[in-house]
Amino acid sequence: MHDRSLSRRTLLTATAATAVAAGAVAAASPALAHPSHRDRLKRLISRMSLEEKVGQLFVMRVYGHSATAPDQADIELNLKEMGVRTAAELVAAYHVGGIIYFSWTHNTRDPHQIADLSNGIQRAGLAQPTPVPLLISTDQEHGIVARVGKPATLLPGAMALGAGGSRSDARGAAQIAGAELAAMGILQNYAPVADVNVNPANPVIGVRSFGADPEAVARLVAAQVKGYQGVGIAATSKHFPGHGDTTVDSHTGIPVITHTRQQWEEIDAPPFRAAIAAGIDSIMTAHIQFPALDPSNDPATLSRPILTGILREELGYDGVVVTDALNMQGVRDKYGDHRVPVLALKAGVDQLLNPPDLAVAWNGVLTAVKSGEISVSRIDESILRILSLKERLGLFRDPFVSHRRLDRTVGIGAHLAAADRIAERTTTLLVNEGGLLPLSRRSRPELLVVGADPASPSGTTGPPTAVLAKAFTELGFTASALSTGITPSAAKIEEAVAAAAGKDAVIVGTYNISATSPQRTLVARLAATGVPVVALAIRNPYDIARLDGVAAALAAYSWTDVELRAAARVIAGRAEPRGRLPVPVQRADDPARVLYPIGHGLSYD
């Protein structure tokens, strides 16, 4: 439980004087605070030292499950990377405005621990010379990107929701996700993804996008913005100006988007326009080159023509702009790590996310302000946006969370049941030769489940073959699981073929099949046995274009338990296949031709 001592609350109120009359629910517009509150925030900013101001601009990672007593291994990582031992020391040394949680930094063991970590970070924020609460964030997109796993509710990801096509479901999923994050002290979520995935070869977005139809994506983005912000979470649409048409991963290189300005208006811009119209609190930049919008070849994160010229001035957005992570290679190729945050601020950014070396980045900004390259008024402008957002989220009123509220919110039965219902409406039936599906447990009781078992997106689910086999067993079948992997060996393929003997059907979980993938051989060999093969794409829905001989094929869009269990219920006829493709599937032998168009999806009727 957190410390609600009078001294803490009095200190905060007296120093910041920014009680939020409307409570923790975010305002419909990301415009700056009410004039009287804005004046108070400006007075707060005027009391900050330059070092405190620079710190407010940064959102940083930190290792450990506790703000003050992390494991020794995490202390050593913090010392190596940041020169501090703990999250509390990080806040004291650099006055950072926010912390981002990751599973790999050991921030997200379980909900109670996360809440305690959040409270410890907030106590450190209030212990500064100028007490300011922190904005804690994470990437909880759901689907294939989830930093907080079970027992929190895991929901279908964006492309699955795109297949469902329901604005109500998209909004409901965001409300559940947002309420649970808020209960753990996480009030900024880097979701929803607003990229329009028009390139099947996109290595970094894919099923993180709602689909390939800009207007459909725009509707679901707006629905999720309203869902998150209606429960007091700052939503973040990403990655501006649009990361949907690339074959390069910006984590490892610099993608170049070749769309014309007109194509950007038609394809990439609509979801961001919709997010802004819905009152989006923050927008994340993309580490991409977009020559039609800025011929300088600067990444969009560092581009004043894109961030100020287009986002601020043309689209009229005055909310918080946050960079994508500054430790990604896409933004580091052209300039040094000390210059990247300076150029981002000059381009129009407010929050600087996760630089590789905080000391280098922080001192780079401090030097730029002291030298006059960046004016104090310019960083005050960003700080006012950041503090206004913190105020709207209720952080100045009370930044702490309680175990009691958490236990009433996170992973509760109503949320888990809603996740199951939403997932059922997303599974897409692509092929059903001879009406094989739904499978009958009476005429086809013996099932073999084989296929890929990628690591869980959340670290607490799976493996997929075991989850599916268990789901079918609970539905009355006799199901066994055999993991064959993403690149099955010849020996593993032979083992699967032998295991299929005598079975009534084989379910194969496929994972992003390429032209040379041995998964193709696995499926072909299984089909040659004469046992009916049901292919279930557990990530990108394009796999069916490279498969021959399957009797039925479905798309689940992710391999979290909730989506796999829903697919099993659809295959078994306990739920109708209601999903429709939100992207086209092109022919493998002729990509200019469409095999299955947007909107394709079979029913059992």
XYZ file of C-alpha atoms in Angstrom:
605
model
C 0.000 0.000 0.000
C 1.197 3.525 -0.640
C 2.079 6.316 1.716
C -0.697 8.890 1.751
C 0.831 10.911 4.571
C -0.420 14.442 4.998
C 3.089 15.829 4.536
C 3.412 14.272 1.092
C 0.085 15.586 -0.102
C 0.596 18.988 1.484
C 4.033 19.292 -0.096
C 2.675 18.467 -3.514
C -0.325 20.731 -3.277
C 1.607 23.650 -1.833
C 4.380 23.400 -4.401
C 2.386 22.672 -7.516
C -0.998 24.111 -6.554
C -2.598 22.203 -9.374
C -5.530 20.236 -8.050
C -7.552 18.785 -10.888
C -11.196 19.665 -10.537
C -12.345 17.078 -13.017
C -10.471 14.143 -11.448
C -8.314 11.656 -13.310
C -10.342 11.360 -16.515
C -8.524 12.899 -19.440
C -10.032 15.872 -21.182
C -11.446 15.439 -24.662
C -8.881 17.817 -26.116
C -5.108 17.820 -25.620
C -5.066 21.606 -25.609
C -3.215 23.220 -22.738
C -4.773 23.386 -19.300
C -7.450 25.837 -18.212
C -5.956 29.367 -18.038
C -5.912 29.455 -14.214
C -4.246 26.052 -14.059
C -1.868 27.049 -16.841
C -0.767 30.062 -14.831
C -0.040 27.819 -11.841
C 1.932 25.447 -14.029
C 3.912 28.343 -15.455
C 4.773 29.448 -11.929
C 5.895 25.904 -11.166
C 8.103 25.932 -14.271
C 9.568 29.297 -13.250
C 10.751 27.744 -9.989
C 12.611 24.941 -11.742
C 16.347 25.030 -12.255
C 17.569 24.609 -15.830
C 18.678 21.071 -14.951
C 15.184 20.233 -13.687
C 13.653 21.650 -16.860
C 15.909 19.579 -19.092
C 15.071 16.486 -17.062
C 11.323 16.946 -17.568
C 11.846 16.393 -21.300
C 13.222 12.860 -20.868
C 11.393 9.547 -20.481
C 13.910 6.892 -19.492
C 14.207 3.170 -18.880
C 15.511 1.922 -15.553
C 16.318 -1.601 -14.423
C 14.640 -3.235 -11.471
C 11.380 -4.263 -9.850
C 11.701 -1.702 -7.048
C 12.415 2.024 -7.056
C 14.775 1.768 -4.107
C 15.788 -1.891 -3.653
C 16.256 -3.611 -7.029
C 18.161 -6.865 -7.408
C 21.951 -6.553 -7.446
C 22.134 -7.472 -11.134
C 19.794 -4.581 -11.936
C 21.828 -2.194 -9.758
C 24.880 -3.121 -11.796
C 23.066 -2.533 -15.092
C 21.842 0.863 -13.883
C 25.369 1.813 -12.818
C 26.811 0.681 -16.132
C 24.256 2.442 -18.333
C 23.217 5.475 -16.269
C 25.628 5.875 -13.374
C 22.887 5.456 -10.770
C 21.847 2.475 -8.700
C 18.048 2.762 -8.644
C 15.020 4.454 -10.153
C 14.901 6.822 -7.189
C 18.519 7.831 -7.788
C 17.775 8.304 -11.503
C 14.973 10.739 -10.671
C 17.135 12.590 -8.151
C 20.111 12.863 -10.489
C 18.405 13.721 -13.776
C 14.903 14.939 -12.752
C 13.415 12.851 -15.568
C 9.817 13.629 -16.432
C 8.890 10.023 -17.092
C 9.894 6.366 -16.834
C 9.109 3.707 -19.438
C 8.484 0.143 -18.251
C 9.740 -2.917 -20.117
C 9.724 -6.587 -19.226
C 13.410 -6.858 -20.181
C 14.295 -4.160 -17.632
C 12.509 -6.298 -15.031
C 9.871 -3.661 -14.264
C 6.821 -5.855 -14.820
C 6.893 -9.005 -12.679
C 3.300 -8.844 -11.416
C 0.622 -6.195 -10.836
C 1.288 -5.602 -7.118
C 5.009 -5.197 -7.771
C 4.317 -2.826 -10.675
C 2.055 -0.697 -8.481
C 4.690 -0.567 -5.746
C 7.370 0.388 -8.272
C 5.123 3.158 -9.608
C 4.502 4.482 -6.100
C 8.214 4.407 -5.320
C 8.976 6.382 -8.472
C 6.305 8.945 -7.577
C 7.723 9.324 -4.068
C 11.111 10.043 -5.669
C 9.490 12.654 -7.902
C 7.951 14.408 -4.924
C 11.254 14.361 -3.010
C 12.961 16.589 -5.591
C 13.775 20.255 -4.859
C 10.860 21.120 -7.143
C 8.395 18.256 -6.513
C 6.855 16.977 -9.750
C 5.108 13.621 -10.326
C 6.352 11.415 -13.146
C 4.444 10.177 -16.166
C 4.992 6.413 -16.307
C 4.540 4.799 -19.716
C 4.779 1.489 -21.539
C 4.054 -0.233 -24.866
C 0.920 -2.224 -24.075
C -0.474 -2.524 -27.597
C -1.773 -6.056 -26.907
C -1.459 -8.804 -29.471
C 2.237 -9.274 -30.234
C 3.449 -6.296 -28.139
C 2.611 -6.497 -24.440
C 4.927 -5.500 -21.588
C 2.536 -6.495 -18.794
C 1.437 -10.135 -18.903
C -0.816 -12.354 -16.845
C -2.593 -12.000 -14.495
C -3.406 -8.728 -16.286
C -5.956 -9.142 -19.060
C -4.361 -9.785 -22.460
C -6.515 -8.629 -25.349
C -6.491 -9.096 -29.130
C -4.044 -6.851 -30.957
C -4.744 -4.228 -33.592
C -5.037 -6.372 -36.725
C -7.298 -8.815 -34.906
C -9.520 -5.878 -33.928
C -9.313 -4.754 -37.546
C -10.626 -8.168 -38.584
C -13.455 -7.791 -36.086
C -14.211 -4.376 -37.531
C -16.110 -3.241 -34.445
C -15.505 0.238 -33.084
C -17.299 -0.837 -29.923
C -14.912 -3.756 -29.428
C -11.886 -1.572 -30.148
C -13.065 1.003 -27.638
C -13.968 -1.653 -25.074
C -10.551 -3.304 -25.388
C -8.862 0.050 -24.801
C -11.062 0.768 -21.789
C -10.110 -2.551 -20.193
C -6.424 -2.159 -21.043
C -6.386 1.448 -19.874
C -8.172 0.800 -16.590
C -5.733 -1.973 -15.722
C -2.669 0.120 -16.605
C -3.990 3.037 -14.550
C -4.475 0.750 -11.556
C -0.767 -0.097 -11.761
C 0.285 3.544 -12.017
C 0.972 3.537 -15.779
C -0.810 6.539 -17.291
C 0.716 6.860 -20.758
C 0.311 3.974 -23.189
C 2.142 3.982 -26.509
C -0.949 2.794 -28.373
C -2.894 2.670 -30.629
C -0.727 2.128 -33.695
C -2.000 4.448 -36.446
C 0.191 3.040 -39.231
C -1.625 1.673 -42.289
C 0.048 -1.636 -43.153
C -0.018 -1.601 -46.961
C 3.203 -3.614 -47.330
C 2.955 -7.334 -46.482
C 6.764 -7.428 -46.152
C 6.751 -4.800 -43.394
C 9.051 -6.335 -40.750
C 8.191 -4.055 -37.839
C 4.473 -3.169 -38.043
C 2.435 -5.987 -39.619
C -0.277 -7.166 -37.221
C 0.430 -4.189 -34.939
C -1.624 -2.204 -37.492
C -5.417 -2.320 -37.712
C -5.134 -3.003 -41.443
C -4.568 -1.674 -44.947
C -7.707 0.461 -45.400
C -6.923 4.003 -44.192
C -10.512 4.860 -43.312
C -11.087 1.618 -41.420
C -7.831 2.142 -39.522
C -8.862 5.732 -38.762
C -12.189 4.610 -37.260
C -10.550 2.080 -34.960
C -7.743 4.439 -33.940
C -10.325 7.044 -32.909
C -12.305 4.412 -31.000
C -9.236 3.330 -29.043
C -8.191 6.902 -28.293
C -11.587 7.510 -26.740
C -11.423 4.194 -24.883
C -8.032 4.849 -23.315
C -8.594 8.493 -22.537
C -12.063 7.890 -21.184
C -10.514 5.908 -18.309
C -7.738 8.396 -17.608
C -4.912 7.042 -19.788
C -2.939 9.164 -22.237
C -3.176 7.387 -25.589
C -0.311 7.725 -28.072
C -0.829 7.282 -31.803
C 2.277 6.147 -33.625
C 4.435 6.349 -35.744
C 3.990 9.769 -37.360
C 3.950 10.450 -40.313
C 3.296 6.738 -41.027
C 5.399 3.564 -40.821
C 3.129 1.203 -42.745
C 4.947 0.885 -46.085
C 8.500 -0.205 -45.376
C 10.678 -3.284 -45.693
C 13.254 -1.999 -43.173
C 12.939 -2.229 -39.387
C 13.761 1.175 -37.865
C 15.210 -0.596 -34.823
C 18.116 -1.672 -37.019
C 18.198 0.777 -39.940
C 16.568 3.810 -41.523
C 13.484 3.028 -43.627
C 12.676 5.251 -46.604
C 9.002 5.823 -47.380
C 8.553 6.485 -51.104
C 4.941 7.681 -50.974
C 4.159 10.929 -52.758
C 2.609 13.769 -50.807
C -0.756 12.820 -52.312
C -0.317 9.187 -51.288
C 0.555 10.330 -47.767
C -2.674 12.347 -47.647
C -4.702 9.382 -48.858
C -2.985 6.469 -47.061
C -0.958 7.579 -44.048
C -2.628 10.753 -42.819
C -6.278 9.709 -42.168
C -5.628 7.753 -38.921
C -3.553 10.592 -37.474
C -6.198 13.134 -38.452
C -8.796 10.920 -36.753
C -6.657 10.612 -33.618
C -6.279 14.381 -33.414
C -10.014 14.880 -33.932
C -10.629 12.383 -31.099
C -8.465 14.454 -28.751
C -5.305 12.330 -28.709
C -3.006 13.243 -25.808
C 0.289 12.291 -27.428
C 1.702 11.335 -30.821
C 4.901 9.351 -31.347
C 7.327 10.090 -34.161
C 8.832 7.617 -36.627
C 12.506 7.106 -37.370
C 11.871 7.090 -41.116
C 12.931 9.172 -44.072
C 9.984 10.554 -46.051
C 11.460 12.521 -48.976
C 8.091 13.781 -50.234
C 7.512 15.474 -46.873
C 11.130 16.477 -46.169
C 13.805 16.064 -48.865
C 16.644 16.610 -46.361
C 16.802 12.866 -45.561
C 16.542 13.604 -41.850
C 14.469 11.029 -39.923
C 10.951 12.324 -39.263
C 11.826 12.411 -35.548
C 14.356 15.153 -36.357
C 12.394 16.892 -39.118
C 10.981 20.354 -38.468
C 9.057 20.346 -41.786
C 7.275 17.151 -40.697
C 6.747 17.700 -36.962
C 6.193 21.454 -36.883
C 5.206 22.184 -40.479
C 2.784 19.298 -40.971
C 1.825 17.919 -37.542
C 1.633 21.185 -35.604
C 0.726 23.749 -38.269
C -1.173 21.843 -40.979
C -2.938 19.274 -38.776
C -3.346 21.734 -35.897
C -2.037 19.377 -33.236
C -0.956 21.017 -29.970
C -0.621 17.970 -27.728
C 2.516 16.186 -26.589
C 4.903 14.853 -29.236
C 7.111 11.987 -28.051
C 9.971 10.478 -30.008
C 10.168 6.812 -30.760
C 12.969 5.278 -28.701
C 16.207 7.176 -29.287
C 18.287 4.021 -28.854
C 16.927 2.688 -32.161
C 19.436 2.643 -35.000
C 17.118 4.443 -37.417
C 17.567 7.762 -35.616
C 21.276 7.323 -34.791
C 22.723 6.760 -38.276
C 23.171 10.379 -39.292
C 23.937 12.285 -36.072
C 25.692 11.604 -32.777
C 23.758 10.677 -29.664
C 24.450 14.098 -28.130
C 22.882 15.853 -31.136
C 19.825 13.668 -31.708
C 17.783 15.006 -28.729
C 18.744 18.600 -29.563
C 17.612 18.214 -33.168
C 14.401 16.488 -32.038
C 13.530 19.432 -29.795
C 14.300 21.886 -32.594
C 12.016 19.857 -34.875
C 9.086 20.197 -32.462
C 9.327 17.240 -30.077
C 8.348 17.487 -26.385
C 9.335 14.148 -24.836
C 12.675 12.451 -25.549
C 12.227 8.703 -25.129
C 14.889 6.288 -23.944
C 18.199 7.613 -25.299
C 21.005 5.024 -25.350
C 23.127 7.123 -22.950
C 21.108 9.462 -20.758
C 24.123 11.470 -19.573
C 25.196 12.182 -23.157
C 21.662 13.126 -24.262
C 20.816 15.158 -21.139
C 24.081 17.102 -21.278
C 23.632 17.616 -25.011
C 20.332 19.385 -24.396
C 21.689 21.305 -21.403
C 24.630 22.561 -23.470
C 22.337 23.552 -26.342
C 20.176 25.640 -23.990
C 23.146 27.249 -22.239
C 24.722 28.163 -25.586
C 21.468 29.680 -26.863
C 21.002 27.129 -29.646
C 17.698 26.236 -27.979
C 15.949 28.985 -26.064
C 14.656 28.526 -22.535
C 11.253 29.624 -23.798
C 11.315 26.766 -26.319
C 11.830 24.097 -23.664
C 9.331 25.853 -21.363
C 6.768 25.385 -24.136
C 7.338 21.617 -24.136
C 7.405 21.400 -20.340
C 4.066 23.208 -20.177
C 2.555 20.630 -22.522
C 4.003 17.792 -20.444
C 2.840 19.238 -17.119
C -0.583 20.034 -18.557
C -0.913 16.394 -19.538
C 0.184 15.254 -16.080
C -2.421 17.555 -14.585
C -5.226 16.271 -16.803
C -4.331 12.715 -15.811
C -4.708 13.579 -12.132
C -1.051 13.177 -11.220
C -0.847 16.483 -9.352
C -3.993 15.598 -7.430
C -2.772 12.161 -6.319
C -0.033 10.247 -8.170
C -0.313 7.074 -6.070
C -2.176 3.803 -6.625
C -3.440 1.231 -4.113
C -3.453 -2.550 -4.003
C -7.129 -2.423 -3.148
C -8.070 -0.646 -6.351
C -5.687 -2.848 -8.299
C -7.305 -6.033 -7.009
C -10.719 -4.715 -8.081
C -9.459 -3.937 -11.587
C -6.576 -6.009 -12.945
C -7.374 -9.391 -14.504
C -10.883 -9.542 -13.044
C -13.387 -12.038 -14.394
C -15.441 -9.468 -16.272
C -12.355 -8.265 -18.161
C -11.201 -11.782 -19.020
C -14.662 -12.733 -20.267
C -14.845 -9.579 -22.391
C -11.437 -10.383 -23.903
C -12.703 -13.848 -24.875
C -15.838 -12.410 -26.474
C -13.892 -9.788 -28.414
C -11.374 -12.388 -29.612
C -14.132 -14.674 -30.890
C -15.288 -11.903 -33.201
C -11.836 -11.554 -34.799
C -10.890 -15.079 -35.955
C -11.039 -15.171 -39.761
C -11.887 -18.279 -41.789
C -10.102 -18.056 -45.150
C -10.509 -21.559 -46.633
C -12.964 -24.375 -45.841
C -12.776 -27.084 -48.481
C -15.739 -29.439 -48.451
C -17.093 -27.867 -45.313
C -14.451 -29.549 -43.131
C -15.023 -26.971 -40.429
C -16.442 -26.869 -37.891
C -14.765 -30.024 -36.665
C -17.057 -32.431 -34.829
C -15.717 -34.003 -31.648
C -17.881 -37.035 -32.440
C -16.777 -37.722 -36.028
C -13.238 -36.306 -35.700
C -12.262 -36.692 -32.056
C -8.512 -37.361 -32.452
C -6.470 -34.234 -33.198
C -2.775 -33.480 -33.557
C -1.576 -29.909 -33.033
C 1.818 -29.057 -34.551
C 3.599 -25.913 -35.596
C 5.553 -22.905 -34.503
C 5.966 -22.013 -30.847
C 7.372 -18.473 -30.815
C 8.152 -16.952 -27.446
C 5.144 -15.383 -25.770
C 4.604 -11.686 -26.501
C 3.991 -11.153 -22.789
C 6.294 -13.786 -21.363
C 3.451 -15.487 -19.519
C 1.429 -17.322 -22.181
C 1.906 -20.276 -24.477
C 3.477 -22.195 -26.014
C 0.887 -22.022 -28.804
C 0.772 -25.741 -29.621
C 0.170 -26.602 -25.969
C -2.449 -23.861 -25.554
C -4.340 -25.078 -28.626
C -4.144 -28.743 -27.621
C -5.449 -27.914 -24.150
C -8.256 -25.797 -25.614
C -9.355 -28.610 -27.928
C -9.197 -31.127 -25.067
C -11.430 -28.874 -22.960
C -13.850 -28.742 -25.921
C -14.183 -32.529 -25.870
C -11.522 -33.638 -28.348
C -8.510 -35.831 -27.678
C -5.649 -33.547 -28.723
C -1.887 -33.962 -28.510
C 0.760 -31.293 -29.159
C 4.047 -31.521 -31.041
C 6.158 -28.395 -31.359
C 7.836 -28.329 -34.768
C 9.196 -24.773 -34.584
C 9.433 -21.858 -36.993
C 12.103 -23.670 -39.032
C 11.245 -27.373 -38.668
C 14.091 -29.768 -39.407
C 13.703 -32.753 -41.714
C 13.709 -35.018 -38.665
C 10.997 -32.956 -36.947
C 8.874 -33.044 -40.118
C 9.178 -36.830 -40.213
C 8.178 -36.970 -36.545
C 5.088 -34.888 -37.286
C 4.120 -37.053 -40.250
C 4.432 -40.185 -38.098
C 2.395 -38.561 -35.312
C -0.398 -37.712 -37.768
C -1.056 -41.374 -38.519
C -4.496 -42.368 -37.275
C -5.518 -38.813 -36.410
C -8.800 -37.337 -37.650
C -7.303 -33.886 -38.377
C -4.058 -31.965 -37.921
C -3.975 -28.337 -36.793
C -0.805 -26.557 -37.945
C 0.122 -23.227 -36.391
C 2.055 -21.278 -39.042
C 4.237 -18.245 -38.411
C 5.134 -15.746 -41.165
C 5.888 -18.268 -43.899
C 8.443 -17.146 -46.488
C 9.090 -18.599 -49.946
C 11.875 -20.812 -48.598
C 10.363 -21.669 -45.217
C 10.473 -25.357 -44.219
C 7.027 -24.754 -42.719
C 5.776 -25.148 -46.299
C 7.366 -28.596 -46.486
C 5.822 -29.548 -43.152
C 2.332 -28.626 -44.324
C 2.760 -30.325 -47.698
C 4.015 -33.545 -46.137
C 1.166 -33.581 -43.631
C -1.386 -32.959 -46.393
C 0.088 -35.867 -48.390
C -0.827 -38.256 -45.556
C -4.501 -37.802 -46.405
C -5.305 -36.545 -42.926
C -7.169 -33.196 -43.252
C -4.895 -30.259 -42.434
C -6.162 -27.062 -40.842
C -3.668 -24.181 -41.076
C -3.904 -21.460 -38.446
C -1.787 -18.354 -39.100
C -0.715 -17.208 -35.641
C 0.863 -13.925 -36.777
C 0.621 -12.353 -40.237
C -2.411 -13.548 -42.201
C -0.452 -13.806 -45.472
C 0.705 -17.419 -44.844
C -2.155 -19.001 -46.800
C -0.705 -17.666 -50.070
C 2.284 -20.002 -49.682
C 0.455 -23.153 -48.597
C -0.816 -26.015 -50.771
C -3.052 -28.884 -49.846
C -4.705 -27.482 -46.722
C -8.356 -28.343 -46.222
C -9.032 -25.277 -44.119
C -7.164 -22.118 -43.173
C -7.758 -19.406 -40.576
C -6.031 -16.283 -39.309
C -5.674 -15.559 -35.571
C -3.363 -12.494 -35.907
C -1.409 -13.339 -32.733
C -0.422 -16.236 -30.519
C -1.522 -14.988 -27.126
C -3.777 -17.429 -25.293
C -6.925 -15.353 -25.761
C -6.629 -15.396 -29.562
C -5.616 -19.060 -29.743
C -8.480 -20.191 -27.521
C -10.901 -18.186 -29.634
C -9.560 -19.835 -32.797
C -10.041 -23.269 -31.209
C -13.659 -22.427 -30.375
C -14.222 -21.319 -33.976
C -12.602 -24.467 -35.400
C -14.753 -26.587 -33.082
C -17.933 -24.726 -33.999
C -18.469 -23.265 -30.537
C -18.226 -19.814 -32.107
C -18.997 -18.519 -35.574
C -16.077 -17.244 -37.673
C -16.938 -13.556 -37.849
C -13.585 -11.954 -38.687
C -12.943 -10.422 -42.102
C -9.519 -9.745 -43.589
C -8.414 -6.163 -42.837
C -5.563 -6.525 -45.358
C -5.453 -8.109 -48.818
C -3.593 -11.392 -49.261
C -1.699 -11.339 -52.539
C -0.745 -14.343 -54.625
C 2.708 -15.693 -53.867
C 3.465 -16.343 -57.550
C 2.102 -12.990 -58.724
C 1.993 -10.321 -55.999
C 0.221 -7.935 -58.365
C -2.857 -10.158 -58.111
C -4.990 -10.469 -54.992
C -5.779 -13.937 -53.709
C -8.140 -12.790 -50.957
C -9.290 -9.148 -50.817
C -9.932 -6.946 -47.825
C -13.246 -8.074 -46.356
C -12.813 -11.759 -47.256
C -13.959 -14.189 -44.613
C -16.117 -17.285 -44.685
C -18.991 -18.205 -42.387
C -20.555 -21.514 -41.344
C -24.041 -20.423 -42.415
